[in-house]
Amino acid sequence: MKCRVCRGPAVIDIRRHNANFCVDHFLRLCRDQVTKAIAEFSMLERGDRVLVAVSGGKDSLALWDLLRELGYEADGLYIGLGIGGYSDRSGEAVKAFAQERGWPLQVIDLRDEFDYDVPTAAKVTKRVPCSACGLSKRHLFDKAALDGGYDAVATGHNLDDEAAVLFGNTLRWQTEYLARQMPVLPARHGFPRKVKPLVSLGEREMAAYCVLRGIDYIVEECPMAAGNKHLGYKEALNEIEARSPGSKHAFYFGFLARAAERFRDAAPDGPEESGLGLCTRCGAPSTNELCAFCHLVERSAGAEPVVLTTKGAR
Amino acid sequence: MGGVKVHLRNPSRTIEHPGPVSIVALLQKLEVNRESVLVIRGGTLVPGDALLADDDEVEIRPVISGGAA
Ligand code: SF4
Ligand SMILES: [Zn+2]
Ligand SMILES: [Zn+2]
């Protein structure tokens, strides 16, 4: 296997590009893809201060590294979700990563600061864990970004994530979600700009990037994810990709270029468009007296903690 | 004198496979989709056409994450 660029020994093949790359040219490809995505979708400008949502997994640590490499002032925010040993180990991975590089990392622990954790909130509110988790993360990232004066929140969603979400939304024609599935969401009153600079890089490329950059990410998966629909969609798409390389990319970028626009009217109005108020507790935009996050905290705080077994929540 | 040592995850286990064997052939034999793993040896990636010899040690690392948020 030879590098497409320099003909030196290649370490990775990317079938979607029908090409192989050596270490240096693969790392360059990753940086170029991120630079291109940032420019194409107007995600960031030179000198922007970016808050990176880091989980300890490959995508978010690679994203933080890439944004720094590209010269952005990027700081990390880690949220301790209280998902048993998985959270303990991911927290350690993030802290070690930040410390080694001397990059600023903010840590918010749900149990310490709000007296709940994701498994308990999921049980008490009868939400699936990823829903309670996503709600908590979105709220806290938004708030931290606004409080800290950041220009944008960046998340590590990669091409496989976006293609899988699109696949799920399309299977059920969830037009209101299709309307919002963009790689950049502009800032609105009370919400920071949100960007996904890794949308043109696949999951396998992000793991490879970490290995080649010596990034010690947590390979272990969140136990809450086991068997969820999202994973099933990814597997299905990878089957298709194996037979027809480039399918995931064509599916997602074709949607952005030729279909997304048609769903725009299906987007529900945000709180400020519908002229509604602010959460009485935290000041976030909200249609109710309490925003969804404060409502979740209100119900979950102090509830008897769910104990995780190796099989997941009990 | 042993075969190629292969570390797998989910569940974590180690198997031995007689060498020499190419990565592509090994993954096929294990029925692993190449899109969903990396093969790692000594902190770097092993390309698909590499031949593994007896006593080589590699990790087959899944790259699919499951979070939906
Ligand atoms: S898999 Fe679900 S519960 Fe686990 S970290 Fe991701 S969103 Fe949260
Ligand atoms: Zn090269
Ligand atoms: Zn609130």
Short mmCIF file of C-alpha atoms in Angstrom, two decimals, chain A residues 27-216:
data_model
loop_
_atom_site.label_atom_id
_atom_site.label_comp_id
_atom_site.label_asym_id
_atom_site.label_seq_id
_atom_site.Cartn_x
_atom_site.Cartn_y
_atom_site.Cartn_z
CA LEU A 27 -3.03 13.85 9.31
CA ARG A 28 -2.89 16.59 6.71
CA LEU A 29 -6.03 15.22 5.08
CA CYS A 30 -7.87 15.41 8.42
CA ARG A 31 -6.80 19.02 8.97
CA ASP A 32 -7.74 19.93 5.41
CA GLN A 33 -11.17 18.33 5.72
CA VAL A 34 -11.86 20.27 8.91
CA THR A 35 -10.61 23.52 7.40
CA LYS A 36 -12.84 22.96 4.39
CA ALA A 37 -15.94 22.13 6.44
CA ILE A 38 -15.40 25.18 8.65
CA ALA A 39 -15.15 27.43 5.60
CA GLU A 40 -17.92 25.82 3.56
CA PHE A 41 -20.52 26.11 6.30
CA SER A 42 -19.17 29.34 7.86
CA MET A 43 -18.68 27.61 11.19
CA LEU A 44 -15.87 29.68 12.64
CA GLU A 45 -13.81 32.72 11.88
CA ARG A 46 -10.15 33.36 12.61
CA GLY A 47 -9.69 34.27 16.24
CA ASP A 48 -12.98 32.78 17.41
CA ARG A 49 -12.98 31.43 20.95
CA VAL A 50 -14.42 27.93 20.86
CA LEU A 51 -15.74 25.76 23.66
CA VAL A 52 -15.22 22.10 22.77
CA ALA A 53 -17.61 19.56 24.27
CA VAL A 54 -15.25 16.77 25.31
CA SER A 55 -16.34 13.32 26.44
CA GLY A 56 -13.03 11.44 26.49
CA GLY A 57 -13.95 9.56 23.32
CA LYS A 58 -12.01 9.68 20.07
CA ASP A 59 -14.12 12.29 18.27
CA SER A 60 -14.13 15.04 20.85
CA LEU A 61 -10.45 14.71 21.76
CA ALA A 62 -9.48 14.63 18.08
CA LEU A 63 -11.65 17.70 17.51
CA TRP A 64 -10.00 19.62 20.32
CA ASP A 65 -6.57 18.70 18.97
CA LEU A 66 -7.51 19.63 15.40
CA LEU A 67 -8.96 23.01 16.34
CA ARG A 68 -5.83 23.85 18.32
CA GLU A 69 -3.66 22.68 15.42
CA LEU A 70 -5.61 25.00 13.16
CA GLY A 71 -4.95 27.92 15.47
CA TYR A 72 -8.27 28.38 17.23
CA GLU A 73 -8.43 29.35 20.85
CA ALA A 74 -10.24 26.20 21.90
CA ASP A 75 -10.97 25.25 25.51
CA GLY A 76 -12.62 22.07 26.75
CA LEU A 77 -15.71 21.41 28.81
CA TYR A 78 -16.31 17.97 30.29
CA ILE A 79 -19.54 17.01 31.98
CA GLY A 80 -19.45 14.22 34.57
CA LEU A 81 -22.64 12.32 33.76
CA GLY A 82 -22.44 9.87 36.65
CA ILE A 83 -22.66 6.80 34.43
CA GLY A 84 -20.76 4.46 36.76
CA GLY A 85 -17.20 3.40 35.97
CA TYR A 86 -17.54 4.61 32.39
CA SER A 87 -17.85 8.22 33.59
CA ASP A 88 -14.98 7.81 36.04
CA ARG A 89 -12.66 6.50 33.36
CA SER A 90 -13.71 8.98 30.68
CA GLY A 91 -13.24 11.87 33.11
CA GLU A 92 -9.73 10.68 33.87
CA ALA A 93 -8.90 10.38 30.17
CA VAL A 94 -10.05 13.95 29.50
CA LYS A 95 -8.23 15.41 32.48
CA ALA A 96 -5.00 13.63 31.59
CA PHE A 97 -5.29 14.79 27.96
CA ALA A 98 -5.81 18.42 28.95
CA GLN A 99 -3.12 18.39 31.60
CA GLU A 100 -0.46 16.91 29.32
CA ARG A 101 -1.04 19.70 26.85
CA GLY A 102 -1.72 22.48 29.32
CA TRP A 103 -5.06 23.31 27.70
CA PRO A 104 -7.85 24.88 29.79
CA LEU A 105 -10.53 22.39 30.81
CA GLN A 106 -13.70 23.13 32.70
CA VAL A 107 -15.39 20.24 34.51
CA ILE A 108 -19.02 20.13 35.61
CA ASP A 109 -20.12 17.12 37.60
CA LEU A 110 -23.89 16.57 37.59
CA ARG A 111 -23.89 14.79 40.95
CA ASP A 112 -21.70 17.37 42.68
CA GLU A 113 -23.39 20.43 41.26
CA PHE A 114 -27.01 19.42 40.70
CA ASP A 115 -27.40 16.31 42.87
CA TYR A 116 -28.42 13.96 40.07
CA ASP A 117 -26.85 11.74 37.43
CA VAL A 118 -27.99 10.53 34.02
CA PRO A 119 -29.18 7.01 34.98
CA THR A 120 -31.22 8.41 37.87
CA ALA A 121 -32.70 11.26 35.83
CA ALA A 122 -33.64 8.80 33.09
CA LYS A 123 -35.45 6.58 35.55
CA VAL A 124 -37.24 9.36 37.41
CA THR A 125 -38.37 11.21 34.28
CA LYS A 126 -39.03 8.01 32.30
CA ARG A 127 -36.85 9.26 29.47
CA VAL A 128 -34.37 7.07 27.64
CA PRO A 129 -30.89 7.77 29.09
CA CYS A 130 -29.59 9.43 25.91
CA SER A 131 -32.49 11.88 26.03
CA ALA A 132 -31.89 12.91 29.67
CA CYS A 133 -28.19 13.03 28.90
CA GLY A 134 -28.52 15.08 25.72
CA LEU A 135 -30.83 17.57 27.38
CA SER A 136 -28.39 18.05 30.28
CA LYS A 137 -25.36 18.38 28.02
CA ARG A 138 -26.99 20.84 25.62
CA HIS A 139 -28.16 23.07 28.41
CA LEU A 140 -24.85 23.10 30.27
CA PHE A 141 -22.77 23.63 27.14
CA ASP A 142 -24.98 26.51 26.05
CA LYS A 143 -24.80 28.12 29.44
CA ALA A 144 -21.04 27.65 29.84
CA ALA A 145 -20.45 29.10 26.37
CA LEU A 146 -22.56 32.17 27.03
CA ASP A 147 -21.16 32.70 30.53
CA GLY A 148 -17.60 32.26 29.30
CA GLY A 149 -18.01 34.60 26.32
CA TYR A 150 -17.25 31.91 23.74
CA ASP A 151 -18.19 32.44 20.10
CA ALA A 152 -19.28 28.86 19.53
CA VAL A 153 -19.72 25.40 21.00
CA ALA A 154 -18.05 22.69 18.92
CA THR A 155 -19.07 19.04 19.13
CA GLY A 156 -17.35 15.95 17.74
CA HIS A 157 -20.20 14.64 15.58
CA ASN A 158 -18.59 12.89 12.63
CA LEU A 159 -19.88 11.79 9.23
CA ASP A 160 -21.07 8.43 10.59
CA ASP A 161 -23.02 10.11 13.39
CA GLU A 162 -24.70 12.58 11.07
CA ALA A 163 -25.48 9.96 8.44
CA ALA A 164 -26.98 7.66 11.10
CA VAL A 165 -29.14 10.43 12.57
CA LEU A 166 -30.26 11.42 9.07
CA PHE A 167 -31.06 7.79 8.30
CA GLY A 168 -33.21 7.48 11.43
CA ASN A 169 -35.01 10.76 10.80
CA THR A 170 -35.63 9.86 7.19
CA LEU A 171 -36.92 6.36 7.99
CA ARG A 172 -39.64 7.99 10.05
CA TRP A 173 -39.87 11.22 8.04
CA GLN A 174 -39.35 13.33 11.12
CA THR A 175 -39.44 16.54 9.16
CA GLU A 176 -38.99 18.84 12.15
CA TYR A 177 -35.68 17.11 12.89
CA LEU A 178 -34.67 17.07 9.24
CA ALA A 179 -35.15 20.81 9.23
CA ARG A 180 -32.59 21.25 11.98
CA GLN A 181 -29.94 18.72 11.07
CA MET A 182 -27.30 21.16 9.89
CA PRO A 183 -23.54 21.23 10.57
CA VAL A 184 -23.90 24.73 11.97
CA LEU A 185 -26.69 26.32 13.98
CA PRO A 186 -26.31 30.09 14.13
CA ALA A 187 -26.42 31.85 17.49
CA ARG A 188 -29.89 32.93 18.54
CA HIS A 189 -30.91 34.95 21.50
CA GLY A 190 -29.98 32.88 24.55
CA PHE A 191 -28.19 30.20 22.52
CA PRO A 192 -24.58 30.17 21.30
CA ARG A 193 -23.57 29.14 17.78
CA LYS A 194 -23.12 25.36 17.46
CA VAL A 195 -20.73 23.79 15.03
CA LYS A 196 -19.75 20.26 13.96
CA PRO A 197 -16.35 20.59 12.26
CA LEU A 198 -15.88 16.80 11.84
CA VAL A 199 -18.88 16.20 9.56
CA SER A 200 -16.78 15.21 6.58
CA LEU A 201 -14.57 12.76 8.49
CA GLY A 202 -15.65 9.21 9.23
CA GLU A 203 -15.55 7.44 12.53
CA ARG A 204 -12.70 5.18 11.45
CA GLU A 205 -10.67 8.21 10.42
CA MET A 206 -11.18 9.84 13.81
CA ALA A 207 -9.98 6.74 15.64
CA ALA A 208 -7.00 6.53 13.27
CA TYR A 209 -6.24 10.21 13.87
CA CYS A 210 -6.10 9.59 17.62
CA VAL A 211 -3.86 6.53 17.29
CA LEU A 212 -1.45 8.36 15.01
CA ARG A 213 -1.41 11.51 17.16
CA GLY A 214 -0.87 9.50 20.35
CA ILE A 215 -4.20 10.60 21.81
CA ASP A 216 -5.18 8.26 24.61
#
